[in-house]
PDB file of C-alpha atoms in Angstrom:
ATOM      1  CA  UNK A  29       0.000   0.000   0.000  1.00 40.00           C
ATOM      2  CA  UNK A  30       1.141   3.355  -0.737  1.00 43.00           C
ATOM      3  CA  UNK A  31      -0.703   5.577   1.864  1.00 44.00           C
ATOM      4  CA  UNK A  32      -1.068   9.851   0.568  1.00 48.00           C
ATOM      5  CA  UNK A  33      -2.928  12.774   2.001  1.00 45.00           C
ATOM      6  CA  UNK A  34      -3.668  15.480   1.351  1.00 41.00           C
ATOM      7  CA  UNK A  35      -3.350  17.836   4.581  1.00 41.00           C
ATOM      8  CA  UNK A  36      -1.104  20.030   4.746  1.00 41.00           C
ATOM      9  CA  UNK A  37       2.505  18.768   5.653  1.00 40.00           C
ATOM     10  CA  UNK A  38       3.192  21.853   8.323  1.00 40.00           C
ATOM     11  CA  UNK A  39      -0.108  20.818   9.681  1.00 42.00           C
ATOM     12  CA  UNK A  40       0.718  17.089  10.361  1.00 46.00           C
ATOM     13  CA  UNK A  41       4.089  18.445  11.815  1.00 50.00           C
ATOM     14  CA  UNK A  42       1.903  20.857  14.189  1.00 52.00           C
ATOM     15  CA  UNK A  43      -0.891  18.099  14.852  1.00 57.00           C
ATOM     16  CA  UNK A  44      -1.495  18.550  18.778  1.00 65.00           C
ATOM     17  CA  UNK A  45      -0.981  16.316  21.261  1.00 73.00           C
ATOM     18  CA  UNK A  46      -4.676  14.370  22.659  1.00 82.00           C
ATOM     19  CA  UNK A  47      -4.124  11.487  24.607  1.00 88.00           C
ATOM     20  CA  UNK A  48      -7.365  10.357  24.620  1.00 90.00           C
ATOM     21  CA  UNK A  49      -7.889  10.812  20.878  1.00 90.00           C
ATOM     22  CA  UNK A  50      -4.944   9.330  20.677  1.00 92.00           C
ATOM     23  CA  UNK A  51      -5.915   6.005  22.657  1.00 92.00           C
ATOM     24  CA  UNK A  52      -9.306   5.892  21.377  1.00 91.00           C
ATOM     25  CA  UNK A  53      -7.797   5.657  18.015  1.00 89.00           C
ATOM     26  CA  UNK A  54      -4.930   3.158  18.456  1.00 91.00           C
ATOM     27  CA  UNK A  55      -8.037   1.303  20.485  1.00 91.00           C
ATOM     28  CA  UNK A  56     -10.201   1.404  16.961  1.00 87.00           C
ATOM     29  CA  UNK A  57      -6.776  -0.102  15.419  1.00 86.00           C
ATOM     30  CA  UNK A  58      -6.474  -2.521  17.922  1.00 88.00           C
ATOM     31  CA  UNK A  59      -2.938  -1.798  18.421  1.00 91.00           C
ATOM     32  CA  UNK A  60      -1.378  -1.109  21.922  1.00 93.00           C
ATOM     33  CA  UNK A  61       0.135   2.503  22.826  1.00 96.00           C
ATOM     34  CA  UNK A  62       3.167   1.354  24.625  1.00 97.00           C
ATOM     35  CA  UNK A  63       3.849  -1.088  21.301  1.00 97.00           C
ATOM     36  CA  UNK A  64       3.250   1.796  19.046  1.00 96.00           C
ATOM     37  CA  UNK A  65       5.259   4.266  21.485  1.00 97.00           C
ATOM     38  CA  UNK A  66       8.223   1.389  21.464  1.00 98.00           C
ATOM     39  CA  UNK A  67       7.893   1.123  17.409  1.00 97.00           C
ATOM     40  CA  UNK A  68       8.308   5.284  16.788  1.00 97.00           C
ATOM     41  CA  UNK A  69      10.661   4.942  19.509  1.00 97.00           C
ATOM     42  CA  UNK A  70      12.852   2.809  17.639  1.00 97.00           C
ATOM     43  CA  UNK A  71      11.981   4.652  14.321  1.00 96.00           C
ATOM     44  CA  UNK A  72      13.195   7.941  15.675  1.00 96.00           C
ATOM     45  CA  UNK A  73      16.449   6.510  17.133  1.00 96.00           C
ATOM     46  CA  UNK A  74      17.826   5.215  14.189  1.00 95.00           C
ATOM     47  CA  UNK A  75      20.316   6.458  11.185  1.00 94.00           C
ATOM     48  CA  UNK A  76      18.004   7.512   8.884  1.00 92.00           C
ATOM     49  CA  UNK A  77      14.582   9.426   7.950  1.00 90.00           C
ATOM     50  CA  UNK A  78      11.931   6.800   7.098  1.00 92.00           C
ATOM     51  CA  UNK A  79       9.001   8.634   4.819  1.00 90.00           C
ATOM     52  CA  UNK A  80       5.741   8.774   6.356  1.00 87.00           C
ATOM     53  CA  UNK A  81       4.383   6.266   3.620  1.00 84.00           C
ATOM     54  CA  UNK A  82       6.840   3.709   4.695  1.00 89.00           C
ATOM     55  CA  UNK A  83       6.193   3.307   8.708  1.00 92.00           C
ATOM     56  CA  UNK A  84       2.543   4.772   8.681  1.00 88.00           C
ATOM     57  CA  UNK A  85       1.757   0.920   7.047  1.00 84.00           C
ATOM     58  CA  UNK A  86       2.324  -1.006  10.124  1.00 86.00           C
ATOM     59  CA  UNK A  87      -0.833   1.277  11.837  1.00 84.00           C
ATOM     60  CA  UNK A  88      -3.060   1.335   8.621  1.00 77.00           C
ATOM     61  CA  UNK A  89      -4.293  -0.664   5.297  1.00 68.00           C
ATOM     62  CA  UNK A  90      -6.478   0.165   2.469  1.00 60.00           C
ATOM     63  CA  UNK A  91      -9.117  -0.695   4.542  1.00 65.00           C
ATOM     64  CA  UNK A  92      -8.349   1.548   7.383  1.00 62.00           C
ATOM     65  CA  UNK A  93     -10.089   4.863   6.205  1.00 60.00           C
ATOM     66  CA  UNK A  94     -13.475   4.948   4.678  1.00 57.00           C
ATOM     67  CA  UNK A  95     -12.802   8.800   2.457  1.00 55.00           C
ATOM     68  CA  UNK A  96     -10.440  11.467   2.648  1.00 51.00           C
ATOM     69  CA  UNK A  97     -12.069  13.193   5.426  1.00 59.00           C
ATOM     70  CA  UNK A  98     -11.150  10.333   7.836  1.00 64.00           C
ATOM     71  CA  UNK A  99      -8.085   9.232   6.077  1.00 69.00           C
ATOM     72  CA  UNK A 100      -6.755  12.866   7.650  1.00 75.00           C
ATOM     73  CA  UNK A 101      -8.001  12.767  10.456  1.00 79.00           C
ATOM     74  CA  UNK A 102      -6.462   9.470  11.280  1.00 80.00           C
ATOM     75  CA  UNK A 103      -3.093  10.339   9.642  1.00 83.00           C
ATOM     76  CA  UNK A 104      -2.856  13.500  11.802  1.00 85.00           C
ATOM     77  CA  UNK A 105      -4.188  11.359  15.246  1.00 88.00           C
ATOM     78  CA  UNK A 106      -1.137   8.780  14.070  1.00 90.00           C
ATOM     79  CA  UNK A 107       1.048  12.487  13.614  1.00 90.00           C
ATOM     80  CA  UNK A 108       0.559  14.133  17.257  1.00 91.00           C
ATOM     81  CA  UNK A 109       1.735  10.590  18.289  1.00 94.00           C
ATOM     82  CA  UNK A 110       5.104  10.698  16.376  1.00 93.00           C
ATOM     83  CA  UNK A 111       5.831  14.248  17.606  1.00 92.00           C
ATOM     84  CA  UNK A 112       4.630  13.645  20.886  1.00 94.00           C
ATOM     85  CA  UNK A 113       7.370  10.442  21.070  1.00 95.00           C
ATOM     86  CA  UNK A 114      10.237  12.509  19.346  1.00 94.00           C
ATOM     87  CA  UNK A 115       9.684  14.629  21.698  1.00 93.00           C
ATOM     88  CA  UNK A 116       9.963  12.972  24.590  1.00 95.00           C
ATOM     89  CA  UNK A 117      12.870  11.038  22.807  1.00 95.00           C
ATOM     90  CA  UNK A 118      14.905  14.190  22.845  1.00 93.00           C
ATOM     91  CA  UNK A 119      13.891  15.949  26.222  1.00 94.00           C
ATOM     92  CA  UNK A 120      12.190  13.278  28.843  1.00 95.00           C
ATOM     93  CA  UNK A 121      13.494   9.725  27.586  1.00 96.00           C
ATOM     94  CA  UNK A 122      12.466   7.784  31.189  1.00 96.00           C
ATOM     95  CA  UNK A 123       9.018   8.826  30.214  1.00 96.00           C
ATOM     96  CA  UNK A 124       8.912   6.223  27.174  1.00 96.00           C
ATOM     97  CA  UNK A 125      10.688   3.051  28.578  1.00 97.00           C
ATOM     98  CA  UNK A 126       8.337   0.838  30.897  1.00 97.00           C
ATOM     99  CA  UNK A 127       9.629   0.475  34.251  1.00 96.00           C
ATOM    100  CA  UNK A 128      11.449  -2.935  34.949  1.00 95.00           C
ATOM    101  CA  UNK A 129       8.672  -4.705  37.081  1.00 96.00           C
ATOM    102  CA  UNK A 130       6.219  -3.992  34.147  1.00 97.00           C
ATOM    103  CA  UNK A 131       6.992  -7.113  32.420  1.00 96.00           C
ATOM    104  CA  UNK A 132       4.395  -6.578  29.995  1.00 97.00           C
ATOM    105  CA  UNK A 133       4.903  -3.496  29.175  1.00 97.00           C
ATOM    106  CA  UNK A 134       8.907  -3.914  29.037  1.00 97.00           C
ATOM    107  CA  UNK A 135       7.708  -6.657  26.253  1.00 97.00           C
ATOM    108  CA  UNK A 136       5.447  -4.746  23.961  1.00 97.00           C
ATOM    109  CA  UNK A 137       7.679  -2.006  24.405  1.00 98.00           C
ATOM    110  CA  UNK A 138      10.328  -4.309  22.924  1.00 97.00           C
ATOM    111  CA  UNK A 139       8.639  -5.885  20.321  1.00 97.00           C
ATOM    112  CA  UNK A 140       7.411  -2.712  18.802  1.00 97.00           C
ATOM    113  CA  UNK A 141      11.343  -1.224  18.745  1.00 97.00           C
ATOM    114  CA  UNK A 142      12.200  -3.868  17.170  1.00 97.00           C
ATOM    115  CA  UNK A 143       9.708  -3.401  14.391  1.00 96.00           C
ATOM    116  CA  UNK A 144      10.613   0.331  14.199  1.00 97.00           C
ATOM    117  CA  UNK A 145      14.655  -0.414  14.407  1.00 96.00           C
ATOM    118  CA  UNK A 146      14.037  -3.019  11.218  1.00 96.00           C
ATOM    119  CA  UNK A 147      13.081  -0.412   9.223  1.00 96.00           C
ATOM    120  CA  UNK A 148      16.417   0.824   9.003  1.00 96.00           C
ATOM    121  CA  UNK A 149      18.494  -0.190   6.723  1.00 94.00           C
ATOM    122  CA  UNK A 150      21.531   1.320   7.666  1.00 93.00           C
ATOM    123  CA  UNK A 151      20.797  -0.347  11.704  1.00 95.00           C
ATOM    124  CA  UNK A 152      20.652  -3.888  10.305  1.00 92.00           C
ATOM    125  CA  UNK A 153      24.595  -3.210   8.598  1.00 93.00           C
ATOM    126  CA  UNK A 154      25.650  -2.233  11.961  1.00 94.00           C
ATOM    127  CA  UNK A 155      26.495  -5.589  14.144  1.00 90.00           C
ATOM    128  CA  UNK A 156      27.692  -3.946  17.305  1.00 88.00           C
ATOM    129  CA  UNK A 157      24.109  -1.286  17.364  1.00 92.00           C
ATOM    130  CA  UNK A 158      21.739  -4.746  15.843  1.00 90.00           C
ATOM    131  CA  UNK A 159      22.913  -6.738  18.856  1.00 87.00           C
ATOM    132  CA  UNK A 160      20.950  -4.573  21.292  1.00 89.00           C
ATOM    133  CA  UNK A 161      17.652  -5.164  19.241  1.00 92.00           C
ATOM    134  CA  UNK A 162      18.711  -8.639  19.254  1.00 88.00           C
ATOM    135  CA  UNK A 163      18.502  -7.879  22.870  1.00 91.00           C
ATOM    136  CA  UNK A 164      15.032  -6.222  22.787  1.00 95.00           C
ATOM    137  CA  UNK A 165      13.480  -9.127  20.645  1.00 93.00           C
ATOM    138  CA  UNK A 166      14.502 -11.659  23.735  1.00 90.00           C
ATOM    139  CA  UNK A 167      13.030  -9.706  26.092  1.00 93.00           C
ATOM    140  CA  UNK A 168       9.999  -9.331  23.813  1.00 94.00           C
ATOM    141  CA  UNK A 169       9.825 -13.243  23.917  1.00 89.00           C
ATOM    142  CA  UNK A 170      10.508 -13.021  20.339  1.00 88.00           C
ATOM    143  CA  UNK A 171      13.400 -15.168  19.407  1.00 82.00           C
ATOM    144  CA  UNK A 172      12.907 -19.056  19.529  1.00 74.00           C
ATOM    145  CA  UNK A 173      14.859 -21.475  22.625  1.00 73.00           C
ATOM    146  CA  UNK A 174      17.478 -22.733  20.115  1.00 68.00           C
ATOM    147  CA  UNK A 175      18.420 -18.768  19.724  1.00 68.00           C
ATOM    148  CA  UNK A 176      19.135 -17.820  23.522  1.00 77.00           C
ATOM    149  CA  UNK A 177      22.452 -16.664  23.154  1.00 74.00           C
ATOM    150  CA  UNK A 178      24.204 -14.070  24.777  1.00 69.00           C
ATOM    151  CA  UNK A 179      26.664 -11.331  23.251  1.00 67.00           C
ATOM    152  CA  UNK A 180      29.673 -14.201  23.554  1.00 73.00           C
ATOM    153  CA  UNK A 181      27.241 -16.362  22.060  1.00 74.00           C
ATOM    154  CA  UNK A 182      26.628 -18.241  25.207  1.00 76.00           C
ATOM    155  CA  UNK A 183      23.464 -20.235  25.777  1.00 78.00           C
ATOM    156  CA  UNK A 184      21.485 -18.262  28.068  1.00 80.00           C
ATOM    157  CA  UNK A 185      20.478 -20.909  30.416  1.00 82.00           C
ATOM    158  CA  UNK A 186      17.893 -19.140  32.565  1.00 84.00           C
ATOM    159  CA  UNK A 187      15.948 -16.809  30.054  1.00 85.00           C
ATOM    160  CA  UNK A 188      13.922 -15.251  32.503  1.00 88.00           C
ATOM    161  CA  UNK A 189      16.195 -13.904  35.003  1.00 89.00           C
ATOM    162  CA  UNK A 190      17.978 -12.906  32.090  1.00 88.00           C
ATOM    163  CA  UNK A 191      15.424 -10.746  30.689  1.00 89.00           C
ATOM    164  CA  UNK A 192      15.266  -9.402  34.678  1.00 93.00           C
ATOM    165  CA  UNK A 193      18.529  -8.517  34.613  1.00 92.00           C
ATOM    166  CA  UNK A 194      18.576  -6.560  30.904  1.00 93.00           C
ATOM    167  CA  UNK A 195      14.838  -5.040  31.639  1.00 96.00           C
ATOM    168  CA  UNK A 196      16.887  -3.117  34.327  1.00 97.00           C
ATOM    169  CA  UNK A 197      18.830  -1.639  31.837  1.00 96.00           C
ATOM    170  CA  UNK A 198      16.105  -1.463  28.987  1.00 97.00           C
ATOM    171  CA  UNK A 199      16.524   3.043  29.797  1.00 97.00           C
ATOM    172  CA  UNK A 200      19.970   2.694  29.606  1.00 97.00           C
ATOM    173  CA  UNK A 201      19.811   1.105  25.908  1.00 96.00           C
ATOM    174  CA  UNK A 202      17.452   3.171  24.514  1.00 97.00           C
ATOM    175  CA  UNK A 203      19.532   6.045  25.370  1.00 97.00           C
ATOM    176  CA  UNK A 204      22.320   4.783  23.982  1.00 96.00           C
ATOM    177  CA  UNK A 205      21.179   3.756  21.023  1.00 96.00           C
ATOM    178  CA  UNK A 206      19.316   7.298  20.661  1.00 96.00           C
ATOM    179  CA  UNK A 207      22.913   8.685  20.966  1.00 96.00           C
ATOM    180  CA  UNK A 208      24.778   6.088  18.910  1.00 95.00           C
ATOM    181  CA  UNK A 209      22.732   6.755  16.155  1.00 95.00           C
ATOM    182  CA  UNK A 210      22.377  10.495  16.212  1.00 92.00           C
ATOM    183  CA  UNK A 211      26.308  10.768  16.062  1.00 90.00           C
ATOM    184  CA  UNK A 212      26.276   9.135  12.752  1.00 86.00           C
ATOM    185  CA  UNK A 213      22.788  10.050  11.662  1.00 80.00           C
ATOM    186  CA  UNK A 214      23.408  11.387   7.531  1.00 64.00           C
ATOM    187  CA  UNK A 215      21.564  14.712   6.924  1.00 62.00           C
ATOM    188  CA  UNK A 216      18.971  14.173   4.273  1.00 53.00           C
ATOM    189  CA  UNK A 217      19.679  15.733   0.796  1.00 53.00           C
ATOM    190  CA  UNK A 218      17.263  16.202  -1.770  1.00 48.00           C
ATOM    191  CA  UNK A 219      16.990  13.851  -4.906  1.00 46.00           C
ATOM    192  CA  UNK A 220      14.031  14.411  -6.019  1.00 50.00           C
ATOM    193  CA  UNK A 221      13.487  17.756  -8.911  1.00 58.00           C
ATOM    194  CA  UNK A 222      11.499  20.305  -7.025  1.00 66.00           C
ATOM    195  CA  UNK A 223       7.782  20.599  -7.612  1.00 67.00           C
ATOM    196  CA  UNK A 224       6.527  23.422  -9.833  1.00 71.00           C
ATOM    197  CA  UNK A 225       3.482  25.924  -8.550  1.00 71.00           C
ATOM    198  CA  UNK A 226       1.551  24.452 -11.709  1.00 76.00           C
ATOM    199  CA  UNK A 227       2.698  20.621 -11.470  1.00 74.00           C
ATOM    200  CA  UNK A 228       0.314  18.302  -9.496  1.00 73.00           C
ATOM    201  CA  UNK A 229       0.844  18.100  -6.238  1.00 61.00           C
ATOM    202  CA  UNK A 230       3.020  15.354  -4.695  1.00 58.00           C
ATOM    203  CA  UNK A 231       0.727  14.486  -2.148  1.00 52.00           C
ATOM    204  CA  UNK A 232      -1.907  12.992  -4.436  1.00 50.00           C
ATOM    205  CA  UNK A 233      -5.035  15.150  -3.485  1.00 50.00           C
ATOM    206  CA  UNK A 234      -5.573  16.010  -7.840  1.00 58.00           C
ATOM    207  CA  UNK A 235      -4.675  20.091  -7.177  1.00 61.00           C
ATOM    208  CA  UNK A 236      -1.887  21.916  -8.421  1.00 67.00           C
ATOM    209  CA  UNK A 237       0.846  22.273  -6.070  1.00 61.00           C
ATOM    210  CA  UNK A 238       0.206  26.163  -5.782  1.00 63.00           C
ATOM    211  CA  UNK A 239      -3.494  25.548  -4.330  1.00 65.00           C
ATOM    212  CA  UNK A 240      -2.810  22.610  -2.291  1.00 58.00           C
ATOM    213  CA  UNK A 241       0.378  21.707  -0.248  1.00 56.00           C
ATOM    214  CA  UNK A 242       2.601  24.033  -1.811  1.00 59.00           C
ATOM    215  CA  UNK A 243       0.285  27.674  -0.605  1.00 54.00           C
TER     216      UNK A 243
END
């Protein structure tokens, strides 16, 4: 699916922050806020940008949205939620990582980074940065018995005091992954010819550029 809209790109990047819009929404979805919260966590924190199209299809299919009118409405419910974590990313990072007795949590938390991280192309190259989601998929109960194996490629022999031990330091990875990745991160260059006033507009509404996205 190729997902377009046709708000106004400053106006997804301003959507406001609702949490209860927000809930009731990821609710309709049937998706879980701390595994959507752990997926844009580990969207953000990685080397490059990801286009909107791209990670937007893990929330939504061509199903999702009954016209236009909904369609933006949803996209800027999904928006407030991806500035509200990059946010928080930047400035209050404890506030997105479960706390180590929520072993729940900690796990959805998990399994949604690891979604988010796999995105990146860039992060999957990287052996010594992908062996900390390998660490986030085993405490997501992710990674099949045969596969317990430590970073010395021990067998980890008791899996659940295991993920005890590295749910402790579940802040302390996200953080330094956030920072591992921002040291390297590759500004983004345009490729792409820019748009004319009087071309169609990118964004697929059917108006020129000059009445739509680009006024």
């Amino acid at each position: 699916m190729r997902w377009r809209s046709a708000m106004d790109p400053q106006q997804m990047l301003s959507a406001p922050v609702d949490d209860g819009k927000i809930d009731d929404f990821l609710d309709e979805l049937g998706m879980d806020r701390t595994w959507a919260e752990g997926y844009l966590t580990g969207l953000l924190s990685g080397p490059e940008l990801i286009p909107v199209n791209v990670w937007i299809n893990e929330f939504v299919d061509d199903e999702t949205f009954a016209n236009i009118d909904t369609a933006n409405e949803g996209l800027q419910t999904l928006m407030a939620l991806y500035n509200d974590v990059n946010t928080r990313l930047r400035e209050s990072i404890d506030s997105l990582v479960p706390d180590e007795d929520a072993v729940e949590a900690c796990e959805d938390f998990c399994s949604g980074y690891v979604a988010g991280a796999n995105l990146h192309a860039s992060w999957k190259r990287d052996e010594a940065a992908y062996m900390l989601v390998f660490v986030f998929a085993i405490i997501a109960d992710e990674v099949g018995e045969d596969l317990l194996r430590d970073a010395k490629g021990d067998v980890i022999e008791d899996p659940e005091a295991w993920r005890a031990k590295h749910r402790a330091n579940l802040l302390e990875y996200v953080t330094d992954l956030r920072d591992y990745w921002k040291e390297r991160r590759v500004p983004t260059r345009r490729t792409e010819a820019k748009v004319g006033r009087n071309d169609p507009c990118p964004c697929g509404s059917g108006k020129k550029f000059k009445k739509c996205c680009g006024q």
